[in-house]
Coordinates of C-alpha atoms in Angstrom, one line a residue:
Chain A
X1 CA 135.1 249.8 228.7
X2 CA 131.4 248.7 227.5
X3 CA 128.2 250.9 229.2
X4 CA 126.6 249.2 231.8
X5 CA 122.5 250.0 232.1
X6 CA 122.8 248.4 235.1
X7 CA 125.4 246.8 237.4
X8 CA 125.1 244.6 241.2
X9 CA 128.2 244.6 242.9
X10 CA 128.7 241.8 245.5
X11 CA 125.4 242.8 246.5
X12 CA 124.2 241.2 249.6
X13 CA 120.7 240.6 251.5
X14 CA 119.5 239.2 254.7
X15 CA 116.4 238.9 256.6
X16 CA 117.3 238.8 260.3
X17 CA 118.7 235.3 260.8
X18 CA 117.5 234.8 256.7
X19 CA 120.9 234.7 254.5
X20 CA 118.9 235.5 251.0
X21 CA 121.1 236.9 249.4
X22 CA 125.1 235.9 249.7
X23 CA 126.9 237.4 246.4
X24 CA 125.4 238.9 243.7
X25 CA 127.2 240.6 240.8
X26 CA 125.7 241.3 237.4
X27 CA 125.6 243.3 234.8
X28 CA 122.9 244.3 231.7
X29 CA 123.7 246.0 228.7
X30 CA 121.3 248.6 227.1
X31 CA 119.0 246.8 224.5
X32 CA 120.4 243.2 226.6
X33 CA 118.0 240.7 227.6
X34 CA 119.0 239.1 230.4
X35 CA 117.2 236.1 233.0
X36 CA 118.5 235.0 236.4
X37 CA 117.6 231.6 236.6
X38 CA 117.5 229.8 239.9
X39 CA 115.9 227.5 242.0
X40 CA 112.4 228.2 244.1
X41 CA 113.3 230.2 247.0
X42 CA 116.8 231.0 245.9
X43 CA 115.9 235.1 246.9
X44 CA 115.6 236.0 243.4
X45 CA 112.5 237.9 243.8
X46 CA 114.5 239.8 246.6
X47 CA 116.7 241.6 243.7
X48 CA 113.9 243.5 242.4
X49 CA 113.0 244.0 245.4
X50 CA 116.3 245.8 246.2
X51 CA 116.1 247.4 242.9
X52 CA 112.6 249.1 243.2
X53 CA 112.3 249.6 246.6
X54 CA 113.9 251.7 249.2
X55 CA 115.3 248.4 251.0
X56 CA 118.4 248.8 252.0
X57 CA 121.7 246.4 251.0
X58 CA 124.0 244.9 253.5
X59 CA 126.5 245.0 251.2
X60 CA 127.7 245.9 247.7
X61 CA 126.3 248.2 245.3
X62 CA 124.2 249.1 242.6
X63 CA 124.8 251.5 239.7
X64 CA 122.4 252.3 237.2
X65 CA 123.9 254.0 233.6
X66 CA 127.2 254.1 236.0
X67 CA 125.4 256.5 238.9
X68 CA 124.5 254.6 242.2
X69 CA 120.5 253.6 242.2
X70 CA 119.2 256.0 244.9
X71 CA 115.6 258.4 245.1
X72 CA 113.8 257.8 241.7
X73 CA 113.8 254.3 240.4
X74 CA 114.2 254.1 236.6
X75 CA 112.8 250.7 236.2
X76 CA 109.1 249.6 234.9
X77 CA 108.3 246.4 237.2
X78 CA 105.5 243.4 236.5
X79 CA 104.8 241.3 238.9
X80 CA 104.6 237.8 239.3
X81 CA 101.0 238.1 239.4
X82 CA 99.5 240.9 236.8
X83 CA 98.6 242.7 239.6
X84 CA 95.5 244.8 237.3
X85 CA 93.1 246.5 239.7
X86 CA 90.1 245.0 239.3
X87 CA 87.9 248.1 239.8
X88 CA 89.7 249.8 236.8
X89 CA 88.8 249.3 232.9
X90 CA 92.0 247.8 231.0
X91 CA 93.0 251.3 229.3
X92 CA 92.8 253.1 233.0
X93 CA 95.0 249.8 234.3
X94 CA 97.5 250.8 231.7
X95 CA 98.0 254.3 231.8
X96 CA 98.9 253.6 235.7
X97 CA 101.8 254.8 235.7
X98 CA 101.7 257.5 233.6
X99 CA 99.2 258.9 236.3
X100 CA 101.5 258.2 238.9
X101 CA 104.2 260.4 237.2
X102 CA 101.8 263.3 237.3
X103 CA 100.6 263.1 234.1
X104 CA 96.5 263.8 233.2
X105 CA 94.2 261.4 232.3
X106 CA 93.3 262.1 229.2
X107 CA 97.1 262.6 228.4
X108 CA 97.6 259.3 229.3
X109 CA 95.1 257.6 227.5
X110 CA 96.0 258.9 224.6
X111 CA 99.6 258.6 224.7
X112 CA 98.6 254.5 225.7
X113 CA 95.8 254.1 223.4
X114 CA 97.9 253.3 219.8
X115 CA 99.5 250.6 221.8
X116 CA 96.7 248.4 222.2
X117 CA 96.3 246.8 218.7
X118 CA 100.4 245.3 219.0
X119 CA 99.3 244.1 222.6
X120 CA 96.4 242.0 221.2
X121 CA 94.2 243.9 222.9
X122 CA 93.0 246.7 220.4
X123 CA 88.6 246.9 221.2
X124 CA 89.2 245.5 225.0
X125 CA 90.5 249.0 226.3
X126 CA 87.2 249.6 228.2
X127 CA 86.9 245.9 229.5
X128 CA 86.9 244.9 233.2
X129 CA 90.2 242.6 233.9
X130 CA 87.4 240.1 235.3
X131 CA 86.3 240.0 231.5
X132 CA 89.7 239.4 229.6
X133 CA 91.5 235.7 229.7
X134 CA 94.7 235.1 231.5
X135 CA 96.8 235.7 228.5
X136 CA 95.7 238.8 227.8
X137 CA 95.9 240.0 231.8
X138 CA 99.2 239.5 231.5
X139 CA 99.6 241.0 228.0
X140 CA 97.5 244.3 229.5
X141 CA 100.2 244.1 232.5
X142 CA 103.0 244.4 230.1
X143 CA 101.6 247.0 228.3
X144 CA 101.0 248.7 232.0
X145 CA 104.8 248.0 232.2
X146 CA 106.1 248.9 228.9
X147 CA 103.8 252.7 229.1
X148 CA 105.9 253.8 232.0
X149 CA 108.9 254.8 229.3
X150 CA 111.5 253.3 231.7
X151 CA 114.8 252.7 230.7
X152 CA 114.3 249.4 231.9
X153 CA 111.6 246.5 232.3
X154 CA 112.1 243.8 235.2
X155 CA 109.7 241.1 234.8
X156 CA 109.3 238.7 237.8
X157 CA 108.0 235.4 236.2
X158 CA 105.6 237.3 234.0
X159 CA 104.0 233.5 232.5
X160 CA 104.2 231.9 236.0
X161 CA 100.8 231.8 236.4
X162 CA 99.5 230.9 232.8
X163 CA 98.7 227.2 231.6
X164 CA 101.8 225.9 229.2
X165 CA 100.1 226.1 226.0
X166 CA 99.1 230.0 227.2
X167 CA 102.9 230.2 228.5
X168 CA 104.3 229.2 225.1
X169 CA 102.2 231.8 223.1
X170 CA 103.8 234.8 225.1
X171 CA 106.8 233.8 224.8
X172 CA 106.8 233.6 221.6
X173 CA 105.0 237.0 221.0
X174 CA 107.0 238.6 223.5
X175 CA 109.7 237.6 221.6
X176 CA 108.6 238.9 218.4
X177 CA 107.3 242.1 220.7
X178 CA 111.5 241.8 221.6
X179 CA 112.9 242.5 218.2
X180 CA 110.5 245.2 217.3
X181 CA 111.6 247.4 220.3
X182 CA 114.7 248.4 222.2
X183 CA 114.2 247.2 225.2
X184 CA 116.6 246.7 227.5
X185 CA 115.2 243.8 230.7
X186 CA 116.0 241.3 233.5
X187 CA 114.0 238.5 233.7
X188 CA 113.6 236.4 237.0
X189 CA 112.5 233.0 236.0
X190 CA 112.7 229.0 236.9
X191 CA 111.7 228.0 233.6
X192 CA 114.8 226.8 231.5
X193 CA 113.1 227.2 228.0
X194 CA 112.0 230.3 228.7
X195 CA 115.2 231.8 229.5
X196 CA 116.8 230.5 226.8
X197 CA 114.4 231.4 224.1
X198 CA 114.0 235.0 225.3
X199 CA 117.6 235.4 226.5
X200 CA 121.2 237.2 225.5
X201 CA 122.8 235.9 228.8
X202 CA 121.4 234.3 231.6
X203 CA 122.9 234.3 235.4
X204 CA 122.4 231.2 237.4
X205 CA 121.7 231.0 240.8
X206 CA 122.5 228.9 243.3
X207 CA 119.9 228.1 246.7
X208 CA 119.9 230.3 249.2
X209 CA 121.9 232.6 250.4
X210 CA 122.1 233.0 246.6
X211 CA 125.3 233.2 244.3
X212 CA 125.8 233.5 240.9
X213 CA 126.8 230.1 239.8
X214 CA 127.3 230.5 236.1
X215 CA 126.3 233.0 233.6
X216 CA 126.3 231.7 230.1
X217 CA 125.3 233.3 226.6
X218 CA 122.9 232.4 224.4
X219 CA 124.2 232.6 221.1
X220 CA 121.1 231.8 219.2
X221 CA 120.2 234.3 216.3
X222 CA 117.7 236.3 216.3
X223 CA 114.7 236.6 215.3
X224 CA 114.0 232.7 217.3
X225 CA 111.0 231.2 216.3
X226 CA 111.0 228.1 217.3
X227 CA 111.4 227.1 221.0
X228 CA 113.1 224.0 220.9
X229 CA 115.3 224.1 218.2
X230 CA 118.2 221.9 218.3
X231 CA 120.6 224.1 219.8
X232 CA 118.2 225.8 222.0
X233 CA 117.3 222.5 223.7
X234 CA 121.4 221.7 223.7
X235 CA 121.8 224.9 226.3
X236 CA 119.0 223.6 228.1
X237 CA 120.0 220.4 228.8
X238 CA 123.5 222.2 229.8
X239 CA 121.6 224.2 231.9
X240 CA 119.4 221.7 233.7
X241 CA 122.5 220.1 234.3
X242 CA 124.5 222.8 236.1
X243 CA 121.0 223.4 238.1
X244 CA 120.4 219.7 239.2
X245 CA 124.1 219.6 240.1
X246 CA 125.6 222.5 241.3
X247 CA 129.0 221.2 242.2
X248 CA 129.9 220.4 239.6
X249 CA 130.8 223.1 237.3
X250 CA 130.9 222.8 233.3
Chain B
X1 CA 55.8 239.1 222.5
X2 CA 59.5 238.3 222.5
X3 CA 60.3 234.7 224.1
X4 CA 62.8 236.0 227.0
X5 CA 60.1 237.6 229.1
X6 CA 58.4 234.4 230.5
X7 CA 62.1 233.4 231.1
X8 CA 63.4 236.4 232.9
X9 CA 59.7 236.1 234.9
X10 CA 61.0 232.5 235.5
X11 CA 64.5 233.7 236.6
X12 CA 62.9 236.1 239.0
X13 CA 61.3 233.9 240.7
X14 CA 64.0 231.7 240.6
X15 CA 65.5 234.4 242.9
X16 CA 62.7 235.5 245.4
X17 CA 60.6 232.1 245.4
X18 CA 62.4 230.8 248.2
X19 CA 62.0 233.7 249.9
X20 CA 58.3 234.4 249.2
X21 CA 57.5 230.7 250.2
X22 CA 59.2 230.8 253.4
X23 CA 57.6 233.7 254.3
X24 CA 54.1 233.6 253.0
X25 CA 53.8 230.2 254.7
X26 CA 54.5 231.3 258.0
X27 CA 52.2 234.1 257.9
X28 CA 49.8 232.1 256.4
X29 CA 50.3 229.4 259.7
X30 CA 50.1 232.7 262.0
X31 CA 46.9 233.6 260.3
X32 CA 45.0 229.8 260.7
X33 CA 46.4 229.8 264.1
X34 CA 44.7 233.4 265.2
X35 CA 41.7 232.3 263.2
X36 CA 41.4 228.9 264.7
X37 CA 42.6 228.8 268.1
X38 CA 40.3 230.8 269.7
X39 CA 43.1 233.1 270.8
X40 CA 42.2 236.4 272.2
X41 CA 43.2 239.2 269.6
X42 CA 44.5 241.4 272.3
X43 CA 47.2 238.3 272.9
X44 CA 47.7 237.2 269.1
X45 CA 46.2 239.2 266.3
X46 CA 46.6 237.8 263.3
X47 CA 48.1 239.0 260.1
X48 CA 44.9 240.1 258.1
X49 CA 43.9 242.2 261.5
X50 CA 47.6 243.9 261.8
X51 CA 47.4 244.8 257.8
X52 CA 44.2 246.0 258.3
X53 CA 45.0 247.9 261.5
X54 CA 48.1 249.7 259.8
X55 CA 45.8 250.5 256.9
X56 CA 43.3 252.1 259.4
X57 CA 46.2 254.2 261.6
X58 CA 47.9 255.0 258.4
X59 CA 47.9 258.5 258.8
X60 CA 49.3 258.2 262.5
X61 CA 51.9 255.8 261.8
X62 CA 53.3 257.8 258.6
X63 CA 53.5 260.6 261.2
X64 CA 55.9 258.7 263.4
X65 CA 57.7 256.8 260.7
X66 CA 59.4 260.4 259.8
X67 CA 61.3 261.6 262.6
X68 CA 62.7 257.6 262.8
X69 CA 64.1 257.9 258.8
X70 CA 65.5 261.3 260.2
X71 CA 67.0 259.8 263.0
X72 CA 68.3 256.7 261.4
X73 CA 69.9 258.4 258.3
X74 CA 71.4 261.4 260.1
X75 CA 72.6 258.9 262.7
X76 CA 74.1 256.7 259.7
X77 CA 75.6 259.3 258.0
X78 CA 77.7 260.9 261.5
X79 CA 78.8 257.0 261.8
X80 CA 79.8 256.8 258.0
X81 CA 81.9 260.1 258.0
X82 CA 83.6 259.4 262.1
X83 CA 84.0 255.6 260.9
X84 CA 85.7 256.8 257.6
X85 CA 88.2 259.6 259.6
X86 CA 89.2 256.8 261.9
X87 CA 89.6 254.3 259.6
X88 CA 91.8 256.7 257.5
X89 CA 94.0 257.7 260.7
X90 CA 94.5 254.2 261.9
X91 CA 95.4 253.3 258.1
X92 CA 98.1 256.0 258.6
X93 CA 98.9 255.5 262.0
X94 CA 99.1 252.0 263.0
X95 CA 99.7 252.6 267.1
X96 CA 96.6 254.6 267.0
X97 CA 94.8 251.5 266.5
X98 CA 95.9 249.7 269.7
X99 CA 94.7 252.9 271.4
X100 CA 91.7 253.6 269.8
X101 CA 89.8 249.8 269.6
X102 CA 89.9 248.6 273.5
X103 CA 87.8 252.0 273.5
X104 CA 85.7 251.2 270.9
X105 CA 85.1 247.3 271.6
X106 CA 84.2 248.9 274.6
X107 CA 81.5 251.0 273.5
X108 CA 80.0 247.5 271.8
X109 CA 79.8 246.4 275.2
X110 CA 77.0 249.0 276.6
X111 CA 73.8 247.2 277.0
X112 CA 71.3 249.7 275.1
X113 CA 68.3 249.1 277.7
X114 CA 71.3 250.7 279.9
X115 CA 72.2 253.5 277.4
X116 CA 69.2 254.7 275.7
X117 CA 67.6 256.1 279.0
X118 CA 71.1 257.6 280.3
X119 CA 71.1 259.5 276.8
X120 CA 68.2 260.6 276.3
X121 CA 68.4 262.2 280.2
X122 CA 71.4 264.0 279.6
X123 CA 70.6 265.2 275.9
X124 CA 66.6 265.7 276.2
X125 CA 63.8 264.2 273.3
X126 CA 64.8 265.6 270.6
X127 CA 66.8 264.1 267.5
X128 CA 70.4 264.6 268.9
X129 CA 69.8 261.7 271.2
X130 CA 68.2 259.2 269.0
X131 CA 71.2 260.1 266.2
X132 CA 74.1 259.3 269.0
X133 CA 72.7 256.4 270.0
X134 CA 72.2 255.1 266.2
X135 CA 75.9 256.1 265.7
X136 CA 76.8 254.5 268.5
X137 CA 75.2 251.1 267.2
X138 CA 76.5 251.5 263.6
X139 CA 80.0 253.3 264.3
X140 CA 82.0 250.0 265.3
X141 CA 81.1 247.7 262.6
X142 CA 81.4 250.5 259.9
X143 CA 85.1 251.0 261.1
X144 CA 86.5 247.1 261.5
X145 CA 84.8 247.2 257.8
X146 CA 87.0 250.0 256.5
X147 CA 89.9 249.1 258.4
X148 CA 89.8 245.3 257.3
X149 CA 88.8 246.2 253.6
X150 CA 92.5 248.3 253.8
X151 CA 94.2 245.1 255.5
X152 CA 93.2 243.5 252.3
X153 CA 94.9 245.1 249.6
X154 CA 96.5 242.6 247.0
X155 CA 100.6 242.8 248.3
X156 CA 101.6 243.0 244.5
X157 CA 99.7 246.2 243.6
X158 CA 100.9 247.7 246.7
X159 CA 104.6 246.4 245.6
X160 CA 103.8 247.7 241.9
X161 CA 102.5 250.9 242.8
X162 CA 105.8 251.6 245.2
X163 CA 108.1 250.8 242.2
X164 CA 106.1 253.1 240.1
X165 CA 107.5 255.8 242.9
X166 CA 103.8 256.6 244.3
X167 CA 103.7 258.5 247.6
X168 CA 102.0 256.3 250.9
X169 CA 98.9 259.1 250.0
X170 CA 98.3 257.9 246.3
X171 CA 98.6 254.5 247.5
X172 CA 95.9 255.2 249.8
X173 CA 94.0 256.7 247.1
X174 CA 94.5 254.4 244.2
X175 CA 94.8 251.0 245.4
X176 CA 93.7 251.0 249.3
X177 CA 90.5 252.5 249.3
X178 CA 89.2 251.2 246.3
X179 CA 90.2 247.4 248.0
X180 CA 87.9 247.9 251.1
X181 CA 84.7 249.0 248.6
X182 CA 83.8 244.9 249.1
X183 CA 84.3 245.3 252.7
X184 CA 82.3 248.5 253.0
X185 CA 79.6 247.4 251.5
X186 CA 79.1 244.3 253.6
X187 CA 79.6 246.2 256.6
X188 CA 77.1 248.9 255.2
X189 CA 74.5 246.2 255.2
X190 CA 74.7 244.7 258.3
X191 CA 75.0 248.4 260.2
X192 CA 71.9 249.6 258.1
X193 CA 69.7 247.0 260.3
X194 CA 71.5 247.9 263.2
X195 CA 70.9 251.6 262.5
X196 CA 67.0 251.4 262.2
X197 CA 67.1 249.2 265.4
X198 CA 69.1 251.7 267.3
X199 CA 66.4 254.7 266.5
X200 CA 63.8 253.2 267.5
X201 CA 65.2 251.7 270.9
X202 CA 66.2 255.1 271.5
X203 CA 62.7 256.2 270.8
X204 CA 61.6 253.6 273.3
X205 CA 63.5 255.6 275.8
X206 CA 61.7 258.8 275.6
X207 CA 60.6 260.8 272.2
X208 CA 57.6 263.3 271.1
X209 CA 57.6 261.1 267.9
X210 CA 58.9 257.9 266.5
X211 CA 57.9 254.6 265.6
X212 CA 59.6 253.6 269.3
X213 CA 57.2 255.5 271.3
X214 CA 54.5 254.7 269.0
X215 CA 55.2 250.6 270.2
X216 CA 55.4 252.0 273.5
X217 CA 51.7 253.9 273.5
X218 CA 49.9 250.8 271.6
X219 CA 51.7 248.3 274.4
X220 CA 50.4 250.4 277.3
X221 CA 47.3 250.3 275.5
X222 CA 46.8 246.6 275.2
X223 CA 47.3 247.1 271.5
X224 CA 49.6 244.2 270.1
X225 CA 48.3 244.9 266.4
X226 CA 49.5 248.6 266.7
X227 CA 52.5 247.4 268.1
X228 CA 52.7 244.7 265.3
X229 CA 51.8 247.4 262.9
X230 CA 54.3 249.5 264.0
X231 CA 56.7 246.5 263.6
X232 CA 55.9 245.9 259.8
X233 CA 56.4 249.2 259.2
X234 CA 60.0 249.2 260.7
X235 CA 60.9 245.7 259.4
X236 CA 59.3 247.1 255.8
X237 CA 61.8 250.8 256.0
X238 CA 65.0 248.2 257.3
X239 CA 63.8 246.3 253.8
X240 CA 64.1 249.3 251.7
X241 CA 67.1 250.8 253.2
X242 CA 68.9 246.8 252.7
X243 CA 68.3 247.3 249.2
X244 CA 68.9 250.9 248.5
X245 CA 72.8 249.7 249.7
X246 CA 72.6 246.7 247.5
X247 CA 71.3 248.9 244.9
X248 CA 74.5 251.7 245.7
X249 CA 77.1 248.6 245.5
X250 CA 75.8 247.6 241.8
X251 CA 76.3 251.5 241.2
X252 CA 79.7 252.0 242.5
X253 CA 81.1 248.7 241.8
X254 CA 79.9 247.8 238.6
X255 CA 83.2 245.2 238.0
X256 CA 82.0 243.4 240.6
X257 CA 79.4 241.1 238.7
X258 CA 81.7 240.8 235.7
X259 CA 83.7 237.6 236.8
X260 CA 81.2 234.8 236.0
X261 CA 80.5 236.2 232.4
X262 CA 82.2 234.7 229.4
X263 CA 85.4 235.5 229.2
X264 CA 86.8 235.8 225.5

């Protein structure tokens, strides 16, 4: 039997007369990178959500490293938008949650401060957010996410809110960032590429009340460089497909 | 001589220009009107009469300028600490709010010609009345300040901080308060004008000292350039006070004025 990091069980949300979420079940590997891709709306937000916190399910379960999820949550979150405080430099957004675990300042800076050159952001540590670009806001974000030291990252649309060009540099460094690391992470998403470019498996979803519809692999080696390769853009198009159509299944 | 002063003079003036222009030229209308009209100075003194007049009872108005700074900063400061311990327990307590603000709004409602007397009856001339009364002016706005600059923290750091496992406290602490600074501030400089306002009026009322009895005197004495003296002095301390928060905002929110530089 393979080791789950984490596993949904016919997991199931609603909202007073909101259906958001019908039947979820998924799985992540540790080290896996994995994306739910769905439609707007479909109530993917609304797993991490679930996940972090202390919502309650109407039905299913969740077990994370086999135990059910319950007090402590062991995942880093970024949210859609970076979410950086404004009134605090870069290195004092990053050592966030470090500070919320209890740990000093000073510890925390120091324990963060090595990490800034790989982020792109080595010099910028006592910079406003106001002052940096949006690329590297989100890049100081994940850094915020990735000093936690969770066992696991979930990344709501971390590129969302970036121009393409912007979009398509992250990607490719957080895929670089990918193979350097052992992360394990679920991505939510709507962007195809993107999900198949950073990806081991991706879960489809359906629209609301959300199901998963497919969940395919990616079998593309690593380390990817190029975002459209041949075969890349051949899952995509099967993708897109199963997306525009939903009924009919591949 | 380097070349950026002349442009950071230019700059300045860019700033206050407007300002100075507006105001100098309706002084200076005031002035050829008192001059020219044959107006009786006991109706309309002009400008160059009050600013001489001030300059004369200097020593007189300095002495009742004090006790209204006492007043209107001891009276600020009990409306800054009772706005922030309300503002705090409504933050935590949401039902308190719908108990506390009918009160309050209420409060808002109390015509000060009304009030001030009523006050300063029950609690003498002395400071304490002239302090309650600025509170009372400043207290309300200070509060929906606080309690709106809350209201207004960004969802997702909320959301981000609550996965990070921080208690309702730290979120308070980190993300909450530091949100309502914007809101503070604004509120902080529309209740200092209130707050000079509110001392005097209360010195109106009944006081040994204070720029409001000094008006009072110089009206009952067919003085309009005392009270106009009196005036300039107040309107000059509300001035000061304006910018001494403006001043404090820069200090304490030094982020703030960041945005519209170049970015990298």
């Amino acid at each position: 039997m393979t080791h789950n990091r984490l596993e949904l069980r016919h997991v199931s949300k609603r909202f007073g007369e909101l259906d958001v979420l019908g039947d979820i079940s998924l799985t992540v590997r540790p080290g896996e990178f994995v994306s739910i891709l769905g439609p707007s709306g479909a109530g993917k937000s609304t797993i991490f959500k679930l996940l972090t916190s202390s919502l309650q399910l109407d039905g299913g379960e969740i077990a994370f490293d086999g135990a059910p999820l319950r007090g402590q949550r062991p995942f880093a979150f970024m949210p859609q938008h970076d979410a950086l405080m404004p009134w605090r430099r870069i290195i004092d957004n990053a050592t966030l949650g470090l500070e919320v675990q209890g740990m000093s300042r000073s510890e925390a800076r120091a324990r963060v401060q090595p990490l800034f050159a790989e982020f792109g952001l080595d010099g910028f540590e006592q910079h406003y957010p106001a002052q940096l670009s949006g690329g590297m806001r989100q890049r100081a974000a994940l850094l915020r996410t990735i000093s936690q030291q969770s066992s696991m990252l979930l990344l709501d649309e971390p590129f969302g809110a970036l121009d393409a060009l912007t979009r398509a540099g992250m990607q490719r460094w957080l895929q670089s960032m990918w193979e350097h690391h052992n992360w394990t992470a679920l991505l939510i998403t709507h962007d195809v590429r993107e999900a198949v470019f950073l990806s081991d498996r991706i879960y489809v979803l359906t629209a609301r009340p959300a199901r998963v519809l497919t969940e395919i692999t990616v079998p593309l080696p690593r380390p990817r460089r190029d975002l459209a390769s041949p075969a890349a853009s051949a899952i995509e198009a099967k993708l897109l497909q199963t997306l525009l159509n939903p009924d009919q299944r591949t | 001589m380097s070349k950026s002063h002349p442009r950071a003079f230019a700059s300045a003036f860019g700033h206050i220009g407007p300002a100075l222009l507006s105001v100098g030229s309706l002084i200076l209308a005031w002035e050829l009107y008192a001059q020219f009209s044959g107006i009786s100075p006991t109706t309309l003194p002009a400008p160059s009469r009050v600013l001489a007049q001030a300059l004369q009872h200097r020593a007189a108005l300095f002495e009742n300028t004090l006790p209204t700074i006492s007043a209107t900063l001891l009276g600020f400061s009990c409306s800054l600490i009772a706005a922030f311990v309300f503002s705090v327990l409504i933050d935590f307590f949401k039902p308190l709010r719908r108990a506390l603000f009918p009160v309050f709004i209420i409060s808002q409602t109390l015509p000060l010609v009304a009030i001030a007397p009523l006050i300063v009856l029950w609690f003498g001339f002395g400071l304490t009345p002239k302090i309650m009364l600025v509170a009372l002016v400043t207290f309300f706005p200070m509060l929906v300040a606080l309690v709106q600059g809350y209201a207004a923290t960004d969802d997702d750091i909320e959301a981000l901080l609550a996965s990070m496992g921080a208690s309702r406290v730290r979120i308070f602490l980190l993300a909450r308060l530091p949100s309502s600074l914007p809101y503070f501030f604004a509120g902080l400089r529309i209740s200092i004008t209130y707050a000079v306002v509110g001392a005097i009026f209360a010195e109106y009322a009944g006081a040994a000292k204070g720029l409001g009895i000094y008006i009072l005197n110089a009206k009952n004495n067919f003085r309009p350039d005392l009270v106009l003296a009196a005036v300039l002095v107040s309107a000059t301390l509300t001035l000061v006070l304006f910018g001494t928060t403006i001043l404090i905002q820069r200090l304490a929110m030094p982020w703030e004025r960041l945005g519209e530089k170049a970015r990298p």
